[in-house]
C-alpha positions as a Python dict, from the first residue, in 0.01 Angstrom:
ca = {
    (1, 'M'): (0, 0, 0),
    (2, 'A'): (-55, 14, 373),
    (3, 'N'): (283, 167, 558),
    (4, 'D'): (519, -119, 645),
    (5, 'N'): (798, 2, 840),
    (6, 'Y'): (681, -108, 1147),
    (7, 'S'): (668, -466, 1023),
    (8, 'P'): (801, -769, 1241),
    (9, 'Q'): (1042, -790, 952),
    (10, 'R'): (1148, -404, 972),
    (11, 'L'): (1181, -339, 1309),
    (12, 'A'): (1419, -594, 1264),
    (13, 'D'): (1602, -437, 976),
    (14, 'R'): (1576, -144, 1270),
    (15, 'A'): (1758, -315, 1513),
    (16, 'E'): (2032, -383, 1278),
    (17, 'I'): (2037, -52, 1160),
    (18, 'Y'): (2141, -1, 1537),
    (19, 'D'): (2329, -191, 1520),
    (20, 'V'): (2603, -136, 1283),
    (21, 'M'): (2564, 299, 1397),
    (22, 'C'): (2700, 83, 1785),
    (23, 'R'): (2974, -144, 1599),
    (24, 'Y'): (3142, 217, 1467),
    (25, 'C'): (3138, 385, 1803),
    (26, 'R'): (3298, 67, 1944),
    (27, 'G'): (3529, 57, 1605),
    (28, 'V'): (3619, 369, 1702),
    (29, 'D'): (3576, 447, 2011),
    (30, 'R'): (3843, 110, 2086),
    (31, 'L'): (4001, 125, 1774),
    (32, 'D'): (3853, -212, 1662),
    (33, 'F'): (3942, -175, 1286),
    (34, 'E'): (3828, -505, 1270),
    (35, 'T'): (3447, -336, 1400),
    (36, 'L'): (3490, -66, 1227),
    (37, 'R'): (3542, -205, 941),
    (38, 'S'): (3244, -440, 949),
    (39, 'A'): (3054, -116, 961),
    (40, 'Y'): (3001, 6, 618),
    (41, 'H'): (3031, -112, 300),
    (42, 'E'): (3385, -199, 101),
    (43, 'D'): (3329, 95, -94),
    (44, 'A'): (3149, 366, 123),
    (45, 'I'): (3264, 674, 192),
    (46, 'D'): (3246, 957, 474),
    (47, 'N'): (3306, 1270, 500),
    (48, 'H'): (3427, 1363, 799),
    (49, 'G'): (3499, 1710, 775),
    (50, 'P'): (3899, 1736, 795),
    (51, 'Y'): (3884, 1385, 590),
    (52, 'N'): (3683, 1315, 264),
    (53, 'G'): (3729, 987, 43),
    (54, 'T'): (3649, 619, 118),
    (55, 'A'): (3607, 399, 432),
    (56, 'E'): (3954, 252, 366),
    (57, 'G'): (4123, 620, 380),
    (58, 'F'): (3880, 685, 662),
    (59, 'Y'): (4031, 388, 910),
    (60, 'E'): (4379, 504, 863),
    (61, 'W'): (4286, 845, 914),
    (62, 'V'): (4101, 747, 1237),
    (63, 'R'): (4478, 513, 1282),
    (64, 'N'): (4656, 830, 1240),
    (65, 'R'): (4492, 1131, 1479),
    (66, 'H'): (4378, 824, 1736),
    (67, 'K'): (4763, 724, 1833),
    (68, 'T'): (4779, 1023, 2071),
    (69, 'I'): (4483, 1002, 2182),
    (70, 'P'): (4358, 785, 2563),
    (71, 'F'): (4032, 881, 2599),
    (72, 'S'): (3681, 885, 2271),
    (73, 'Q'): (3394, 773, 2345),
    (74, 'H'): (3121, 818, 2069),
    (75, 'L'): (2739, 837, 2264),
    (76, 'L'): (2469, 769, 2064),
    (77, 'G'): (2166, 1003, 2088),
    (78, 'N'): (1803, 1041, 1846),
    (79, 'M'): (1790, 853, 1552),
    (80, 'L'): (1572, 896, 1349),
    (81, 'I'): (1541, 621, 1031),
    (82, 'E'): (1395, 614, 678),
    (83, 'F'): (1360, 338, 430),
    (84, 'S'): (1315, 460, 87),
    (85, 'G'): (1340, 85, -43),
    (86, 'P'): (1326, -265, 84),
    (87, 'D'): (1709, -236, 104),
    (88, 'D'): (1795, 144, 130),
    (89, 'A'): (1725, 398, 462),
    (90, 'V'): (1907, 735, 534),
    (91, 'V'): (1988, 780, 914),
    (92, 'E'): (1952, 1030, 1100),
    (93, 'T'): (2193, 985, 1371),
    (94, 'Y'): (2247, 1234, 1726),
    (95, 'N'): (2582, 1203, 1855),
    (96, 'I'): (2811, 1349, 2191),
    (97, 'T'): (3179, 1244, 2133),
    (98, 'F'): (3460, 1284, 2449),
    (99, 'Q'): (3826, 1247, 2350),
    (100, 'R'): (4139, 1360, 2564),
    (101, 'Y'): (4421, 1489, 2355),
    (102, 'P'): (4698, 1490, 2650),
    (103, 'A'): (4945, 1792, 2589),
    (104, 'D'): (5212, 1569, 2286),
    (105, 'A'): (4863, 1586, 2084),
    (106, 'R'): (4742, 1898, 2074),
    (107, 'P'): (4910, 1953, 1728),
    (108, 'S'): (4685, 1712, 1575),
    (109, 'L'): (4333, 1942, 1792),
    (110, 'E'): (4507, 2226, 1611),
    (111, 'A'): (4488, 2060, 1247),
    (112, 'L'): (4164, 1947, 1368),
    (113, 'L'): (3979, 2274, 1522),
    (114, 'G'): (4224, 2524, 1498),
    (115, 'D'): (4349, 2751, 1819),
    (116, 'V'): (4304, 2525, 2125),
    (117, 'P'): (4255, 2673, 2436),
    (118, 'G'): (4591, 2663, 2763),
    (119, 'D'): (4974, 2666, 2765),
    (120, 'K'): (5139, 2347, 2548),
    (121, 'D'): (5191, 2159, 2889),
    (122, 'T'): (4854, 2124, 2920),
    (123, 'A'): (4577, 1853, 2811),
    (124, 'V'): (4261, 1947, 2639),
    (125, 'D'): (3913, 1771, 2643),
    (126, 'L'): (3704, 1765, 2341),
    (127, 'I'): (3349, 1735, 2287),
    (128, 'V'): (3196, 1624, 1994),
    (129, 'N'): (2773, 1790, 1922),
    (130, 'A'): (2756, 1562, 1598),
    (131, 'R'): (2480, 1404, 1358),
    (132, 'Y'): (2551, 1085, 1213),
    (133, 'V'): (2271, 1154, 846),
    (134, 'D'): (2415, 807, 641),
    (135, 'H'): (2241, 671, 344),
    (136, 'V'): (2235, 316, 475),
    (137, 'T'): (2150, -24, 272),
    (138, 'R'): (2159, -394, 235),
    (139, 'R'): (2342, -619, 58),
    (140, 'N'): (2364, -994, 39),
    (141, 'G'): (2128, -932, 389),
    (142, 'E'): (2331, -727, 572),
    (143, 'W'): (2273, -333, 639),
    (144, 'R'): (2570, -121, 625),
    (145, 'I'): (2667, 188, 554),
    (146, 'Q'): (2700, 360, 234),
    (147, 'T'): (2764, 705, 266),
    (148, 'R'): (2841, 872, 606),
    (149, 'N'): (2760, 1275, 635),
    (150, 'V'): (2918, 1414, 942),
    (151, 'A'): (2724, 1714, 1018),
    (152, 'L'): (2862, 1958, 1327),
    (153, 'D'): (2668, 2154, 1453),
    (154, 'S'): (2919, 2248, 1803),
    (155, 'T'): (3259, 2190, 1955),
    (156, 'N'): (3354, 2301, 2311),
    (157, 'M'): (3746, 2167, 2480),
    (158, 'I'): (3822, 2173, 2803),
    (159, 'E'): (4120, 2194, 3039),
    (160, 'V'): (4127, 1924, 3245),
    (161, 'P'): (4364, 2016, 3576),
    (162, 'K'): (4679, 1946, 3556),
    (163, 'A'): (4602, 1641, 3848),
    (164, 'G'): (4485, 1417, 3507),
    (165, 'F'): (4227, 1156, 3595),
    (166, 'V'): (4065, 1073, 3924),
    (167, 'T'): (4122, 759, 4005),
    (168, 'V'): (3951, 536, 4268),
    (169, 'D'): (4094, 254, 4382),
    (170, 'D'): (4051, -141, 4195),
    (171, 'Q'): (3893, 64, 3952),
    (172, 'I'): (3826, -74, 3632),
    (173, 'R'): (4026, 106, 3349),
    (174, 'G'): (3909, 179, 2951),
    (175, 'Q'): (4142, 57, 2701),
    (176, 'R'): (4198, 187, 2357),
    (177, 'D'): (4243, -196, 2217),
    (178, 'G'): (4247, -617, 2292),
    (179, 'G'): (4257, -510, 2635),
    (180, 'D'): (4034, -412, 2744),
    (181, 'I'): (3751, -577, 2965),
    (182, 'L'): (3504, -581, 2723),
    (183, 'Y'): (3755, -754, 2502),
    (184, 'T'): (3864, -1038, 2759),
    (185, 'L'): (3439, -1092, 2857),
    (186, 'R'): (3373, -1207, 2458),
    (187, 'A'): (3704, -1420, 2520),
    (188, 'Q'): (3596, -1547, 2789),
    (189, 'L'): (3227, -1650, 2635),
    (190, 'G'): (3346, -1743, 2293),
    (191, 'L'): (3375, -1410, 2147),
}
């Protein structure tokens, strides 16, 4: 049997799996739980390090941990998709995550990683280098995460200067809710 990893169907599968990973990032970064749910099967399991359990429990864990975090950004890197069957794949995705923890969010960061640099009145930026090692399956014609394992490679914490954000007048600022410019544009275009 010929290798079909690059047949038109497999290329379409690869594009759909990439979209799953992007929906995950948008869901967490915008705290858009409908989009986040669309990345996981209902009975999925997430082994995220500090959280290990059902996808539904993971959504609540994110909601609680991120309520004091004003900024989160997940960047996807290398993604290797290996098909083990017509509807199963192992997907390794490198990622870098940037998150801002204001002074009042330090207890959340300390619970996550232990000691945090700087004084208690200082904000901290957390940079995480990790890999998602996922079992992704297709059900009812739709690819989603069945099991997620987060392999942590490194973390770095940087104190934020007291000046905080450097801004430019009239610059659009990202928001972690439906007020973000993304949702305005989507609504304007009927999405």
